[in-house]
Short mmCIF file of N, CA and C in Angstrom, two decimals:
data_model
loop_
_atom_site.label_atom_id
_atom_site.label_comp_id
_atom_site.label_asym_id
_atom_site.label_seq_id
_atom_site.Cartn_x
_atom_site.Cartn_y
_atom_site.Cartn_z
N MET A 967 34.85 7.61 -5.40
CA MET A 967 35.33 8.89 -4.94
C MET A 967 36.83 9.05 -5.21
N TRP A 968 37.62 8.00 -4.93
CA TRP A 968 39.07 8.10 -5.12
C TRP A 968 39.43 8.38 -6.58
N GLU A 969 38.77 7.72 -7.50
CA GLU A 969 39.08 7.92 -8.91
C GLU A 969 38.91 9.39 -9.29
N TYR A 970 37.91 10.02 -8.76
CA TYR A 970 37.65 11.44 -9.03
C TYR A 970 38.67 12.33 -8.32
N ALA A 971 38.99 12.04 -7.06
CA ALA A 971 39.83 12.91 -6.24
C ALA A 971 41.32 12.75 -6.51
N ALA A 972 41.75 11.61 -7.00
CA ALA A 972 43.18 11.32 -7.13
C ALA A 972 43.94 12.34 -7.95
N SER A 973 43.31 12.94 -8.93
CA SER A 973 44.02 13.90 -9.77
C SER A 973 44.41 15.17 -9.02
N SER A 974 43.82 15.44 -7.87
CA SER A 974 44.19 16.62 -7.09
C SER A 974 45.30 16.35 -6.08
N PHE A 975 45.83 15.12 -6.10
CA PHE A 975 46.91 14.73 -5.19
C PHE A 975 48.14 14.30 -5.98
N ARG A 976 49.29 14.34 -5.32
CA ARG A 976 50.52 13.78 -5.90
C ARG A 976 51.14 12.82 -4.90
N LEU A 977 51.63 11.71 -5.41
CA LEU A 977 52.26 10.68 -4.60
C LEU A 977 53.61 11.18 -4.13
N VAL A 978 53.87 11.12 -2.80
CA VAL A 978 55.12 11.65 -2.27
C VAL A 978 55.90 10.66 -1.41
N ALA A 979 55.25 9.59 -0.94
CA ALA A 979 55.96 8.67 -0.04
C ALA A 979 55.17 7.38 0.14
N GLY A 980 55.83 6.43 0.79
CA GLY A 980 55.20 5.19 1.19
C GLY A 980 55.42 4.98 2.68
N LEU A 981 54.49 4.30 3.32
CA LEU A 981 54.60 4.00 4.74
C LEU A 981 54.48 2.50 4.96
N SER A 982 55.20 1.99 5.96
CA SER A 982 55.17 0.55 6.23
C SER A 982 53.97 0.08 7.05
N PRO A 983 53.43 0.86 8.01
CA PRO A 983 52.25 0.35 8.73
C PRO A 983 51.07 0.15 7.78
N SER A 984 50.17 -0.74 8.15
CA SER A 984 49.02 -1.03 7.29
C SER A 984 48.06 0.17 7.24
N LEU A 985 47.27 0.21 6.19
CA LEU A 985 46.29 1.27 6.04
C LEU A 985 45.28 1.24 7.19
N ASP A 986 44.89 0.06 7.62
CA ASP A 986 43.94 -0.05 8.73
C ASP A 986 44.49 0.58 10.01
N VAL A 987 45.76 0.32 10.30
CA VAL A 987 46.39 0.87 11.50
C VAL A 987 46.49 2.40 11.41
N LEU A 988 46.94 2.89 10.26
CA LEU A 988 47.08 4.34 10.08
C LEU A 988 45.73 5.04 10.16
N ALA A 989 44.73 4.48 9.51
CA ALA A 989 43.39 5.08 9.54
C ALA A 989 42.82 5.08 10.95
N ALA A 990 43.05 4.02 11.70
CA ALA A 990 42.55 3.95 13.08
C ALA A 990 43.19 5.03 13.95
N ARG A 991 44.48 5.29 13.75
CA ARG A 991 45.17 6.31 14.56
C ARG A 991 44.57 7.70 14.34
N LEU A 992 44.10 7.96 13.13
CA LEU A 992 43.53 9.27 12.82
C LEU A 992 42.00 9.25 12.82
N ARG A 993 41.42 8.09 13.15
CA ARG A 993 39.96 7.92 13.17
C ARG A 993 39.34 8.22 11.81
N LEU A 994 39.92 7.63 10.79
CA LEU A 994 39.46 7.83 9.42
C LEU A 994 38.64 6.65 8.94
N ASN A 995 37.74 6.91 8.03
CA ASN A 995 37.03 5.84 7.33
C ASN A 995 37.79 5.53 6.05
N ILE A 996 37.89 4.26 5.74
CA ILE A 996 38.52 3.81 4.50
C ILE A 996 37.42 3.53 3.49
N GLU A 997 37.60 4.07 2.29
CA GLU A 997 36.63 3.84 1.23
C GLU A 997 37.25 2.97 0.15
N ARG A 998 36.44 2.11 -0.45
CA ARG A 998 36.89 1.26 -1.56
C ARG A 998 36.60 1.99 -2.85
N GLY A 999 37.60 2.06 -3.72
CA GLY A 999 37.44 2.69 -5.02
C GLY A 999 38.12 1.87 -6.09
N TRP A 1000 38.20 2.44 -7.27
CA TRP A 1000 38.81 1.75 -8.40
C TRP A 1000 39.72 2.71 -9.15
N GLU A 1001 40.76 2.17 -9.71
CA GLU A 1001 41.60 2.91 -10.64
C GLU A 1001 42.00 1.93 -11.73
N ASP A 1002 42.83 2.35 -12.65
CA ASP A 1002 43.18 1.50 -13.80
C ASP A 1002 43.73 0.15 -13.40
N LEU A 1003 44.44 0.08 -12.28
CA LEU A 1003 45.07 -1.17 -11.86
C LEU A 1003 44.19 -2.04 -10.98
N GLY A 1004 42.99 -1.58 -10.66
CA GLY A 1004 42.06 -2.39 -9.88
C GLY A 1004 41.55 -1.69 -8.64
N ALA A 1005 41.14 -2.49 -7.67
CA ALA A 1005 40.54 -1.97 -6.44
C ALA A 1005 41.59 -1.28 -5.59
N VAL A 1006 41.18 -0.18 -4.98
CA VAL A 1006 42.07 0.58 -4.11
C VAL A 1006 41.27 1.02 -2.88
N ASP A 1007 41.91 0.90 -1.73
CA ASP A 1007 41.33 1.41 -0.49
C ASP A 1007 42.00 2.74 -0.20
N ALA A 1008 41.22 3.76 0.15
CA ALA A 1008 41.78 5.09 0.35
C ALA A 1008 41.06 5.82 1.48
N ALA A 1009 41.80 6.70 2.11
CA ALA A 1009 41.26 7.61 3.12
C ALA A 1009 41.80 9.00 2.82
N MET A 1010 40.92 9.98 2.74
CA MET A 1010 41.31 11.36 2.45
C MET A 1010 40.96 12.22 3.65
N PHE A 1011 41.85 13.18 3.96
CA PHE A 1011 41.68 13.99 5.16
C PHE A 1011 42.52 15.25 5.06
N ARG A 1012 42.33 16.14 6.02
CA ARG A 1012 43.06 17.41 6.06
C ARG A 1012 43.61 17.60 7.47
N ILE A 1013 44.89 18.00 7.53
CA ILE A 1013 45.54 18.35 8.79
C ILE A 1013 46.23 19.69 8.57
N GLN A 1014 45.96 20.65 9.43
CA GLN A 1014 46.56 21.99 9.36
C GLN A 1014 46.47 22.57 7.95
N LYS A 1015 45.32 22.48 7.35
CA LYS A 1015 45.03 23.03 6.02
C LYS A 1015 45.81 22.36 4.89
N ILE A 1016 46.34 21.17 5.15
CA ILE A 1016 47.04 20.40 4.11
C ILE A 1016 46.18 19.18 3.80
N ASP A 1017 45.89 18.98 2.51
CA ASP A 1017 45.11 17.83 2.08
C ASP A 1017 46.02 16.62 1.92
N PHE A 1018 45.60 15.49 2.50
CA PHE A 1018 46.33 14.24 2.43
C PHE A 1018 45.40 13.13 1.96
N ALA A 1019 46.00 12.08 1.44
CA ALA A 1019 45.28 10.84 1.18
C ALA A 1019 46.26 9.70 1.45
N LEU A 1020 45.73 8.62 1.96
CA LEU A 1020 46.49 7.37 2.14
C LEU A 1020 45.78 6.33 1.30
N SER A 1021 46.53 5.53 0.55
CA SER A 1021 45.88 4.51 -0.27
C SER A 1021 46.69 3.24 -0.31
N ARG A 1022 46.00 2.18 -0.63
CA ARG A 1022 46.62 0.85 -0.76
C ARG A 1022 45.93 0.14 -1.91
N LEU A 1023 46.72 -0.22 -2.93
CA LEU A 1023 46.20 -0.91 -4.10
C LEU A 1023 46.07 -2.40 -3.79
N GLU A 1024 44.88 -2.94 -3.94
CA GLU A 1024 44.66 -4.36 -3.69
C GLU A 1024 45.48 -5.19 -4.66
N GLY A 1025 46.17 -6.20 -4.17
CA GLY A 1025 46.95 -7.08 -5.02
C GLY A 1025 48.34 -6.56 -5.36
N SER A 1026 48.72 -5.42 -4.79
CA SER A 1026 50.05 -4.88 -5.05
C SER A 1026 51.11 -5.82 -4.47
N PRO A 1027 52.21 -6.04 -5.17
CA PRO A 1027 53.25 -6.93 -4.64
C PRO A 1027 53.96 -6.36 -3.42
N ARG A 1028 53.88 -5.03 -3.21
CA ARG A 1028 54.49 -4.40 -2.04
C ARG A 1028 53.38 -3.93 -1.11
N PRO A 1029 53.56 -4.10 0.18
CA PRO A 1029 52.50 -3.75 1.13
C PRO A 1029 52.45 -2.26 1.50
N ASP A 1030 53.27 -1.43 0.87
CA ASP A 1030 53.34 0.00 1.22
C ASP A 1030 51.98 0.67 1.14
N VAL A 1031 51.76 1.59 2.04
CA VAL A 1031 50.62 2.50 1.97
C VAL A 1031 51.14 3.76 1.30
N PHE A 1032 50.49 4.19 0.25
CA PHE A 1032 50.92 5.38 -0.48
C PHE A 1032 50.43 6.63 0.24
N VAL A 1033 51.32 7.60 0.36
CA VAL A 1033 51.01 8.90 0.96
C VAL A 1033 50.90 9.91 -0.17
N TRP A 1034 49.77 10.57 -0.23
CA TRP A 1034 49.49 11.58 -1.25
C TRP A 1034 49.29 12.92 -0.56
N VAL A 1035 49.80 13.99 -1.19
CA VAL A 1035 49.64 15.34 -0.67
C VAL A 1035 48.96 16.16 -1.76
N GLY A 1036 48.09 17.06 -1.34
CA GLY A 1036 47.40 17.92 -2.30
C GLY A 1036 48.39 18.68 -3.18
N ARG A 1037 48.08 18.78 -4.45
CA ARG A 1037 48.97 19.46 -5.40
C ARG A 1037 49.20 20.92 -5.04
N ALA A 1038 48.28 21.54 -4.31
CA ALA A 1038 48.43 22.94 -3.92
C ALA A 1038 49.52 23.14 -2.87
N ASN A 1039 49.95 22.07 -2.21
CA ASN A 1039 50.97 22.18 -1.17
C ASN A 1039 52.35 22.08 -1.79
N ALA A 1040 53.14 23.13 -1.66
CA ALA A 1040 54.47 23.16 -2.28
C ALA A 1040 55.54 22.49 -1.44
N ASP A 1041 55.43 22.52 -0.11
CA ASP A 1041 56.49 22.00 0.76
C ASP A 1041 56.14 20.60 1.27
N VAL A 1042 56.58 19.61 0.52
CA VAL A 1042 56.27 18.22 0.85
C VAL A 1042 56.93 17.80 2.15
N ASP A 1043 58.15 18.28 2.42
CA ASP A 1043 58.85 17.90 3.65
C ASP A 1043 58.08 18.34 4.89
N VAL A 1044 57.56 19.56 4.87
CA VAL A 1044 56.76 20.05 5.99
C VAL A 1044 55.48 19.22 6.11
N ALA A 1045 54.83 18.94 4.98
CA ALA A 1045 53.59 18.15 5.00
C ALA A 1045 53.85 16.77 5.58
N LEU A 1046 54.92 16.10 5.15
CA LEU A 1046 55.23 14.78 5.68
C LEU A 1046 55.51 14.83 7.17
N GLY A 1047 56.21 15.85 7.61
CA GLY A 1047 56.48 16.00 9.04
C GLY A 1047 55.20 16.13 9.85
N ILE A 1048 54.28 16.93 9.35
CA ILE A 1048 52.99 17.12 10.02
C ILE A 1048 52.23 15.79 10.07
N LEU A 1049 52.23 15.05 8.96
CA LEU A 1049 51.52 13.77 8.93
C LEU A 1049 52.15 12.77 9.89
N LEU A 1050 53.46 12.63 9.86
CA LEU A 1050 54.14 11.68 10.76
C LEU A 1050 53.88 12.04 12.22
N ASP A 1051 53.91 13.33 12.56
CA ASP A 1051 53.60 13.75 13.93
C ASP A 1051 52.18 13.37 14.32
N ALA A 1052 51.23 13.61 13.42
CA ALA A 1052 49.83 13.28 13.71
C ALA A 1052 49.64 11.78 13.89
N LEU A 1053 50.40 10.99 13.14
CA LEU A 1053 50.30 9.53 13.25
C LEU A 1053 51.08 8.99 14.44
N GLY A 1054 51.98 9.78 14.98
CA GLY A 1054 52.80 9.33 16.10
C GLY A 1054 53.87 8.33 15.68
N ILE A 1055 54.38 8.48 14.45
CA ILE A 1055 55.43 7.59 13.95
C ILE A 1055 56.59 8.43 13.44
N GLY A 1056 57.77 7.82 13.35
CA GLY A 1056 58.95 8.52 12.88
C GLY A 1056 59.25 8.24 11.42
N GLU A 1057 60.29 8.87 10.93
CA GLU A 1057 60.69 8.71 9.53
C GLU A 1057 61.11 7.29 9.19
N GLU A 1058 61.42 6.49 10.20
CA GLU A 1058 61.79 5.09 9.93
C GLU A 1058 60.63 4.29 9.34
N ALA A 1059 59.42 4.81 9.46
CA ALA A 1059 58.24 4.15 8.88
C ALA A 1059 58.11 4.41 7.38
N LEU A 1060 58.88 5.39 6.85
CA LEU A 1060 58.84 5.68 5.42
C LEU A 1060 59.55 4.58 4.64
N THR A 1061 58.91 4.08 3.61
CA THR A 1061 59.50 3.03 2.78
C THR A 1061 60.10 3.58 1.49
N PHE A 1062 59.53 4.68 1.00
CA PHE A 1062 60.10 5.38 -0.14
C PHE A 1062 59.67 6.83 -0.07
N ARG A 1063 60.37 7.65 -0.85
CA ARG A 1063 60.09 9.07 -0.86
C ARG A 1063 60.41 9.64 -2.22
N GLY A 1064 59.76 10.72 -2.61
CA GLY A 1064 60.03 11.36 -3.88
C GLY A 1064 58.76 11.73 -4.59
N ASP A 1065 58.89 11.99 -5.89
CA ASP A 1065 57.71 12.27 -6.70
C ASP A 1065 57.99 11.87 -8.14
N ILE A 1066 56.98 11.98 -8.95
CA ILE A 1066 57.06 11.51 -10.34
C ILE A 1066 58.10 12.30 -11.14
N GLU A 1067 58.28 13.59 -10.80
CA GLU A 1067 59.23 14.41 -11.54
C GLU A 1067 60.68 14.09 -11.17
N THR A 1068 60.97 13.94 -9.89
CA THR A 1068 62.35 13.73 -9.44
C THR A 1068 62.71 12.26 -9.29
N GLY A 1069 61.71 11.41 -9.27
CA GLY A 1069 61.94 9.98 -9.05
C GLY A 1069 61.76 9.62 -7.59
N PHE A 1070 61.67 8.34 -7.33
CA PHE A 1070 61.44 7.84 -5.99
C PHE A 1070 62.70 7.17 -5.46
N VAL A 1071 62.96 7.33 -4.16
CA VAL A 1071 64.10 6.72 -3.50
C VAL A 1071 63.57 5.68 -2.54
N ASP A 1072 64.03 4.43 -2.71
CA ASP A 1072 63.62 3.34 -1.81
C ASP A 1072 64.44 3.46 -0.55
N LEU A 1073 63.79 3.83 0.54
CA LEU A 1073 64.48 4.04 1.81
C LEU A 1073 64.84 2.74 2.52
N ARG A 1074 64.26 1.65 2.11
CA ARG A 1074 64.59 0.36 2.75
C ARG A 1074 65.95 -0.15 2.30
N SER A 1075 66.43 0.34 1.17
CA SER A 1075 67.72 -0.16 0.66
C SER A 1075 68.90 0.68 1.14
N GLU A 1076 68.61 1.82 1.80
CA GLU A 1076 69.69 2.65 2.29
C GLU A 1076 70.24 2.12 3.61
N PRO A 1077 71.56 2.23 3.82
CA PRO A 1077 72.15 1.74 5.08
C PRO A 1077 71.58 2.49 6.27
N GLN A 1078 71.33 1.81 7.35
CA GLN A 1078 70.82 2.40 8.56
C GLN A 1078 71.97 3.02 9.34
N ALA A 1079 71.74 4.23 9.89
CA ALA A 1079 72.78 4.93 10.65
C ALA A 1079 72.79 4.48 12.09
#
């Protein structure tokens, strides 16, 4: 399912909590799928008419959970805010942010205020 659905999403951020913890908070089922790099666990869902997916590539050197937003959603900041509120976590849980066009910013390397 993920291999088919992934093209309708864009990667926008990473989260530090595990996929199991995040999925449990939203009562989601995690499905095992495949992509070019191997096995991937993913959960797809909708909150306030915004399509989201959370995924974790098996064997990835970084433990980040990838946050995907439906390509139809133009305001990623609003979408991320809605997701973080639903999960009950703050922006400190974000490990990176950005997109393929603008590039990604590693939030773990930025000085803490």
